[in-house]
Every structure is written in C-alpha cells, then in structure tokens.
C-alpha cells in the first residue's frame, strides 16, 4: 500500500481497502474546517435571503461537512468501520446535490429574464418550463447509480466472513458501478454546459427585455452557476478516472494528493462562489420559493419587461375606443350674426367626447 503522506498508518482492513493509501490527518482537519466555515455562511445566507428552493444544495453542504469530519475520525480510528463508510459515502455523493442546486437556480434565472416568446427550443435548446426538472431528474438518476455501488461495497465489506479475494472483487465491482454513475453525470453536465453557455450569450438578443431596465446584475448569478457547474464537472471527471482502473493499477487511487486537489478544492470553490454570489441576492423573492411560483399559469413575475411596459396605456387612460374624434362642423358665417337666443345652434364636438385613450393615436 502506498503512503503518499507519511502522517499516519492505516491498520484497519476496511479503511485500507476503502482509502487505498494512508490518509493525512492535517489535510482532513483543513477540509473539515473549510467546509464548516463555508457552511455557516451558507446557513446565514439561506435564511437571510429566504432561498428556500436551495434545500438540496444545503443538504449537499451538510454532507460535505459531516463527510470530512468522519474522515478525521476514520484516520484516528481505522477500525471504526462506520466512520470509514460514512466519509466514503458522503464525500462521493454530496456534489450531486450541489449540482441539483445549480440546475434549480439556472432554471429560475431563465424564466426570470427571458420573454415568453423566446422560451422555446430554438433559443434555449431545452423547454424552459422543464429545464430544472429534466436536469435534476437526470442528476438524481446518476446519483442513484452511485448509491447502488457504494451500498454494495458497504454490504460486502461489512461481512466479516469475506476473504481478501472476495473483498478485492467487491471493490472492483463497486468501481465498475461508480464509473457508470460518474460517466452518466459527466454526460448530463456536458449537455447542461452547452445549454448554459448558449443561453448566456443568446440572452443578449433581448437585452432590453431584461429585468431591472436591462441591468447586467442578474448575469452575476448566471455566470456563478456556470462556474460552479464547471467545478463540479471537473471533479466528476476526476472521479470517473479514479474508478476506471483497479486500485493497484491506478495512481489516482493509490495516492492522496489527487483527492484533495481534484475533489476537495473544486467543491470548496463551489461553496465559496455561492457565498460571494448567492442566488438569493439576485433572484426576486417569488423565484426563491419551493413551490415554483414562476411556473403557475398566468404568472408574470415581479415586474413587466420593457416590451410589456411599452405596450401598456398611460396611467389614467383606457382603450375603450380607438376611433379618432369627429371633426368640428364647418364654420357658418351667417350664423355668427344671429342673436344669442336664436334658434340656430351648433352641436359642439366635445359633447360626446371619445375615450381619453383615443387621443394617443
């Protein structure tokens, strides 16, 4: 067994089988502290901005926190199989929930800034109404496959009657299942990145319909989602390579530093990105609810777009009649010499004044 750090020695059979190296205690502490600090900020932002729809992202953040503290316990006591399984389970599955938060945020952004007549497949490549559902469902499908592999490994290694060869075969089978799950996740990320980049550039075509009078402020949240998704995709690619070969033949599985560089660092950056550009700072309150208020029939959002505002009549006017006012009767010179009480009278055009809105046309 390769020891890349030399800071500890794994004596537990299960820990040695799961890690494949002697993990570093200082690095585990650093990971636990960093995730804990970021999680505390996220908790504050979650309640401050009432971003209730980010519950899946919050679940993923908590999984990372508990996963790294379980890693500390597993290093201290390699014979604690519960801690070993917990750190492997949580750190492997948590990013799937962070990815779901990205999908849910981007779906709301699209609905917020895109006029109704531009929400079709031609502009976005995915139906705007179902973009969150489609990508989140596919993400959860890959998550389920990963769960199958991890729980298969836990079941096999928990059986004390397993021989060393049987444990090796169980680990190999687990790697095969996890590889399938991460490949599925990579495909989903690839499609999402195409859609996201397409939208961020195509949305400039309706710049004057953006909320807040064409402000670029919402694009900070959009690019934050794109950056976070890229980090998670890179981490998922690393995991795919990590589980591609057997432990003894794969450098990524027999050394610890790739795990921290390509797994921990990207996920910490994801949390920091959303600490700096939290979606709750940019999305309107109605878009931060769990019930998807923006999908209700007839829902127009918190503010009309510029084209909608231009199409509305001025305050105090209505469009009852679009008929122009009648012309004044011709001037009768003879009538001007009549006495005030004369029977000759004129009909004023203002006696039947048309709708106030007519003078706008």
Coordinates of C-alpha atoms in Angstrom, one line a residue:
X1 CA 0.0 0.0 0.0
X2 CA 1.3 3.4 -1.0
X3 CA 1.6 6.0 1.6
X4 CA 1.7 9.4 0.0
X5 CA 1.8 11.5 3.2
X6 CA 3.6 9.5 5.8
X7 CA 1.4 11.1 8.5
X8 CA -0.4 8.1 9.6
X9 CA -0.6 4.4 9.1
X10 CA -3.8 2.6 8.3
X11 CA -4.2 -0.6 10.4
X12 CA -8.0 -1.3 9.8
X13 CA -8.7 -3.7 7.0
X14 CA -11.8 -1.9 5.9
X15 CA -10.1 1.5 6.0
X16 CA -7.1 0.3 4.0
X17 CA -9.5 -1.2 1.4
X18 CA -11.6 2.0 1.0
X19 CA -8.8 4.6 1.0
X20 CA -6.1 2.7 -0.7
X21 CA -3.4 4.9 1.0
X22 CA -2.5 6.2 4.4
X23 CA -4.5 9.5 4.6
X24 CA -3.2 12.7 6.1
X25 CA -4.7 13.9 9.4
X26 CA -3.8 17.6 8.9
X27 CA -5.4 17.7 5.4
X28 CA -8.6 16.1 6.8
X29 CA -8.7 18.8 9.5
X30 CA -8.2 21.5 6.9
X31 CA -11.0 20.1 4.8
X32 CA -13.4 19.8 7.8
X33 CA -12.7 23.4 8.9
X34 CA -13.1 24.9 5.5
X35 CA -16.4 23.2 4.8
X36 CA -17.7 24.1 8.2
X37 CA -16.9 27.8 7.9
X38 CA -18.4 28.0 4.4
X39 CA -21.5 26.0 5.7
X40 CA -22.1 28.5 8.5
X41 CA -22.1 31.4 5.9
X42 CA -24.5 29.4 3.7
X43 CA -26.8 28.9 6.6
X44 CA -26.9 32.6 7.3
X45 CA -27.5 33.4 3.6
X46 CA -30.1 30.7 3.3
X47 CA -32.3 32.3 5.9
X48 CA -31.4 36.0 5.2
X49 CA -32.4 35.7 1.5
X50 CA -35.2 33.1 2.2
X51 CA -33.8 31.0 -0.6
X52 CA -35.9 28.0 0.4
X53 CA -35.6 26.3 -3.0
X54 CA -31.9 25.6 -2.3
X55 CA -32.7 22.9 0.2
X56 CA -30.9 20.3 -1.9
X57 CA -27.8 22.4 -2.1
X58 CA -27.9 22.9 1.7
X59 CA -28.2 19.1 2.1
X60 CA -25.1 18.6 -0.1
X61 CA -23.1 21.2 2.0
X62 CA -24.0 19.4 5.3
X63 CA -23.0 16.1 3.7
X64 CA -19.5 17.5 2.9
X65 CA -19.1 18.8 6.4
X66 CA -20.0 15.5 8.1
X67 CA -18.1 13.6 5.5
X68 CA -14.8 15.3 6.2
X69 CA -15.2 15.2 10.0
X70 CA -16.0 11.5 9.6
X71 CA -12.7 11.3 7.7
X72 CA -10.9 12.7 10.7
X73 CA -12.5 10.0 12.9
X74 CA -11.6 7.3 10.4
X75 CA -8.0 8.3 10.4
X76 CA -7.8 8.4 14.2
X77 CA -9.5 5.0 14.4
X78 CA -9.1 3.0 11.2
X79 CA -11.1 0.1 12.8
X80 CA -14.2 2.3 13.1
X81 CA -16.0 1.0 10.0
X82 CA -18.9 3.3 10.4
X83 CA -16.7 6.4 10.1
X84 CA -14.9 4.9 7.1
X85 CA -18.1 4.1 5.3
X86 CA -19.6 7.5 6.2
X87 CA -16.7 9.6 4.8
X88 CA -16.7 7.5 1.6
X89 CA -20.4 7.7 1.2
X90 CA -20.9 11.4 1.9
X91 CA -17.9 12.9 0.1
X92 CA -18.8 10.8 -3.0
X93 CA -22.5 11.7 -3.2
X94 CA -22.6 15.2 -1.8
X95 CA -21.7 17.0 -5.1
X96 CA -24.8 15.6 -6.8
X97 CA -26.9 17.7 -4.5
X98 CA -24.8 20.8 -5.2
X99 CA -25.3 20.1 -8.9
X100 CA -29.1 20.0 -8.4
X101 CA -28.9 23.4 -6.8
X102 CA -27.2 24.7 -9.9
X103 CA -29.9 23.3 -12.1
X104 CA -32.7 24.7 -10.0
X105 CA -31.0 28.1 -9.9
X106 CA -30.4 28.3 -13.6
X107 CA -34.0 27.3 -14.4
X108 CA -35.3 30.2 -12.4
X109 CA -32.9 32.6 -14.0
X110 CA -34.0 31.6 -17.5
X111 CA -37.7 32.1 -16.6
X112 CA -36.9 35.4 -14.9
X113 CA -35.0 37.2 -17.7
X114 CA -36.5 35.5 -20.8
X115 CA -39.6 36.9 -22.5
X116 CA -42.3 34.4 -23.0
X117 CA -42.0 34.4 -26.8
X118 CA -38.3 33.4 -26.5
X119 CA -38.6 30.5 -24.2
X120 CA -38.8 27.9 -27.0
X121 CA -36.4 25.2 -28.1
X122 CA -34.8 27.5 -30.7
X123 CA -33.4 29.9 -28.3
X124 CA -32.7 27.7 -25.2
X125 CA -32.4 24.2 -26.7
X126 CA -34.4 22.8 -23.7
X127 CA -38.0 23.7 -22.8
X128 CA -37.7 26.5 -20.3
X129 CA -40.6 25.2 -18.2
X130 CA -38.9 21.8 -17.7
X131 CA -35.2 22.7 -17.7
X132 CA -35.0 22.3 -13.9
X133 CA -37.0 19.0 -13.9
X134 CA -35.0 17.4 -16.7
X135 CA -31.5 18.1 -15.4
X136 CA -32.4 17.4 -11.8
X137 CA -34.0 14.1 -12.6
X138 CA -31.0 13.0 -14.7
X139 CA -28.7 14.1 -11.9
X140 CA -30.7 12.1 -9.4
X141 CA -30.5 9.1 -11.8
X142 CA -26.7 9.1 -11.8
X143 CA -26.8 9.7 -8.0
X144 CA -28.9 6.5 -7.6
X145 CA -26.4 4.5 -9.6
X146 CA -23.6 5.8 -7.4
X147 CA -25.7 4.8 -4.3
X148 CA -26.0 1.3 -5.6
X149 CA -22.3 1.0 -5.9
X150 CA -21.4 2.4 -2.5
X151 CA -24.0 0.4 -0.6
X152 CA -22.9 -2.7 -2.4
X153 CA -19.4 -2.1 -1.2
X154 CA -20.6 -1.4 2.4
X155 CA -22.6 -4.6 2.4
X156 CA -19.7 -6.7 1.2
X157 CA -17.0 -5.2 3.5
X158 CA -19.3 -5.3 6.5
X159 CA -19.4 -9.1 6.1
X160 CA -16.6 -10.3 8.4
X161 CA -16.6 -13.7 6.7
X162 CA -15.4 -12.2 3.4
X163 CA -12.0 -13.4 2.3
X164 CA -9.4 -11.0 1.0
X165 CA -10.1 -12.1 -2.6
X166 CA -13.8 -11.6 -2.1
X167 CA -13.2 -8.1 -0.8
X168 CA -11.0 -7.3 -3.7
X169 CA -13.7 -8.5 -6.1
X170 CA -16.3 -6.4 -4.3
X171 CA -14.2 -3.3 -4.6
X172 CA -13.7 -4.0 -8.3
X173 CA -17.5 -4.4 -8.8
X174 CA -18.1 -1.2 -6.9
X175 CA -15.6 0.7 -9.0
X176 CA -17.4 -0.5 -12.2
X177 CA -20.8 0.7 -10.9
X178 CA -19.4 4.0 -9.7
X179 CA -17.7 4.6 -13.0
X180 CA -21.1 4.2 -14.8
X181 CA -22.7 6.6 -12.4
X182 CA -20.0 9.2 -12.9
X183 CA -20.0 8.8 -16.7
X184 CA -23.7 9.5 -16.7
X185 CA -23.2 12.5 -14.5
X186 CA -20.5 13.8 -16.9
X187 CA -22.9 13.5 -19.9
X188 CA -25.6 15.4 -18.0
X189 CA -23.0 18.1 -17.1
X190 CA -21.9 18.3 -20.7
X191 CA -25.4 18.9 -22.0
X192 CA -26.1 21.4 -19.3
X193 CA -22.9 23.4 -20.0
X194 CA -23.9 23.7 -23.7
X195 CA -27.3 24.9 -22.7
X196 CA -25.9 27.3 -20.1
X197 CA -23.3 28.9 -22.4
X198 CA -25.8 29.1 -25.2
X199 CA -28.2 31.0 -23.0
X200 CA -25.7 33.4 -21.5
X201 CA -24.7 34.5 -25.0
X202 CA -28.1 34.3 -26.7
X203 CA -29.8 36.3 -24.0
X204 CA -28.0 39.4 -25.3
X205 CA -30.5 39.4 -28.2
X206 CA -33.3 40.5 -25.8
X207 CA -31.2 42.7 -23.6
X208 CA -33.8 45.5 -23.5
X209 CA -36.3 42.9 -22.0
X210 CA -34.0 42.0 -19.1
X211 CA -35.4 42.8 -15.7
X212 CA -34.3 46.0 -13.9
X213 CA -34.2 48.0 -17.1
X214 CA -31.6 45.9 -18.9
X215 CA -29.3 45.7 -15.9
X216 CA -26.4 43.2 -16.1
X217 CA -26.8 42.3 -12.4
X218 CA -28.6 39.0 -13.0
X219 CA -25.7 37.8 -15.1
X220 CA -23.5 37.6 -12.0
X221 CA -25.8 34.9 -10.7
X222 CA -25.8 33.2 -14.1
X223 CA -22.1 33.1 -14.5
X224 CA -21.7 32.0 -10.9
X225 CA -23.9 29.0 -11.7
X226 CA -21.8 28.3 -14.8
X227 CA -18.5 28.5 -12.9
X228 CA -19.8 26.2 -10.1
X229 CA -21.1 23.7 -12.6
X230 CA -17.7 23.6 -14.3
X231 CA -16.0 22.9 -11.0
X232 CA -18.4 20.1 -10.2
X233 CA -18.0 18.7 -13.7
X234 CA -14.2 18.7 -13.4
X235 CA -14.5 16.9 -10.0
X236 CA -16.8 14.3 -11.6
X237 CA -14.3 13.7 -14.4
X238 CA -11.6 13.1 -11.9
X239 CA -13.8 10.6 -10.1
X240 CA -14.5 8.8 -13.4
X241 CA -10.8 8.4 -14.0
X242 CA -10.3 7.4 -10.4
X243 CA -12.6 4.5 -10.7
X244 CA -11.6 3.5 -14.2
X245 CA -8.8 1.1 -13.2
X246 CA -8.2 -1.3 -10.3
X247 CA -6.7 0.3 -7.2
X248 CA -3.3 -1.2 -7.7
X249 CA -3.0 0.0 -11.3
X250 CA -4.4 3.5 -10.8
X251 CA -2.1 6.3 -9.5
X252 CA -5.2 8.4 -8.6
X253 CA -6.4 5.7 -6.2
X254 CA -3.1 4.9 -4.6
X255 CA -2.1 8.5 -3.7
X256 CA -3.9 11.0 -1.6
X257 CA -3.0 14.4 -3.1
X258 CA -5.1 14.0 -6.2
X259 CA -8.2 13.6 -4.0
X260 CA -7.6 16.9 -2.3
X261 CA -6.6 18.7 -5.4
X262 CA -9.3 17.5 -7.8
X263 CA -12.1 16.6 -5.3
X264 CA -11.9 18.8 -2.2
X265 CA -10.6 22.0 -3.8
X266 CA -13.2 22.2 -6.6
X267 CA -16.1 21.7 -4.1
X268 CA -14.7 24.3 -1.7
X269 CA -14.6 26.7 -4.6
X270 CA -18.2 25.9 -5.5
X271 CA -19.3 26.8 -2.0
X272 CA -17.2 30.0 -2.0
X273 CA -18.6 31.0 -5.4
X274 CA -22.1 30.8 -4.0
X275 CA -21.0 32.6 -0.8
X276 CA -19.9 35.5 -2.9
X277 CA -22.7 35.4 -5.5
X278 CA -25.5 33.8 -3.6
X279 CA -28.6 33.4 -5.9
X280 CA -30.9 34.8 -3.2
X281 CA -29.2 38.2 -3.6
X282 CA -30.3 38.4 -7.3
X283 CA -33.5 36.4 -7.7
X284 CA -36.8 38.1 -6.8
X285 CA -38.5 36.7 -3.7
X286 CA -41.2 34.8 -5.7
X287 CA -38.5 32.9 -7.5
X288 CA -36.9 31.7 -4.3
X289 CA -39.9 29.6 -3.2
X290 CA -40.1 25.9 -3.2
X291 CA -43.5 25.7 -5.0
X292 CA -42.1 27.2 -8.2
X293 CA -44.4 30.3 -8.3
X294 CA -42.9 31.3 -11.6
X295 CA -44.5 28.2 -13.3
X296 CA -48.0 29.0 -12.3
X297 CA -50.3 29.7 -15.2
X298 CA -50.6 33.4 -15.9
X299 CA -47.7 34.3 -13.6
X300 CA -45.9 37.3 -14.9
X301 CA -43.1 37.8 -12.4
X302 CA -42.5 40.7 -10.2
X303 CA -42.0 43.2 -13.0
X304 CA -43.0 43.5 -16.6
X305 CA -40.4 43.6 -19.3
X306 CA -39.7 46.7 -21.3
X307 CA -41.8 45.5 -24.2
X308 CA -44.7 44.8 -21.9
X309 CA -44.4 48.3 -20.3
X310 CA -44.4 49.9 -23.7
X311 CA -47.5 48.1 -24.7
X312 CA -49.5 49.4 -21.7
X313 CA -51.6 52.6 -21.9
X314 CA -50.5 55.6 -19.9
X315 CA -51.8 56.0 -16.4
X316 CA -55.5 57.2 -16.2
X317 CA -56.2 56.1 -19.8
X318 CA -58.1 53.2 -21.2
X319 CA -58.6 51.7 -24.6
X320 CA -62.4 51.6 -24.8
X321 CA -62.4 53.2 -28.2
X322 CA -59.8 53.7 -30.8
X323 CA -62.0 55.9 -33.1
X324 CA -60.5 59.3 -33.7
X325 CA -62.6 62.3 -32.5
X326 CA -65.0 63.7 -35.1
X327 CA -64.1 66.8 -37.0
X328 CA -65.7 70.2 -35.9
X329 CA -68.7 71.3 -38.0
X330 CA -68.0 73.8 -40.8
X331 CA -68.0 77.4 -39.8
X332 CA -71.3 79.1 -40.7
X333 CA -70.7 82.9 -41.2
X334 CA -74.3 83.6 -41.5
X335 CA -74.9 82.0 -38.1
X336 CA -72.5 84.4 -36.5
X337 CA -74.9 87.3 -36.9
X338 CA -77.7 85.5 -35.1
X339 CA -78.9 86.8 -31.7
X340 CA -77.9 84.8 -28.7
X341 CA -81.4 83.5 -28.3
X342 CA -81.7 82.5 -31.9
X343 CA -83.0 79.1 -32.7
X344 CA -79.9 78.4 -34.8
X345 CA -77.5 76.3 -32.7
X346 CA -74.4 74.4 -33.3
X347 CA -73.6 70.9 -31.9
X348 CA -70.2 71.0 -30.2
X349 CA -67.9 68.0 -30.9
X350 CA -67.0 67.9 -27.2
X351 CA -70.5 67.0 -26.1
X352 CA -69.8 63.3 -27.0
X353 CA -66.1 63.2 -26.2
X354 CA -64.5 59.9 -27.0
X355 CA -62.4 57.7 -24.8
X356 CA -59.4 59.6 -23.3
X357 CA -57.2 57.0 -24.8
X358 CA -58.1 57.9 -28.3
X359 CA -56.0 61.0 -28.4
X360 CA -52.9 58.9 -28.1
X361 CA -53.4 57.5 -31.7

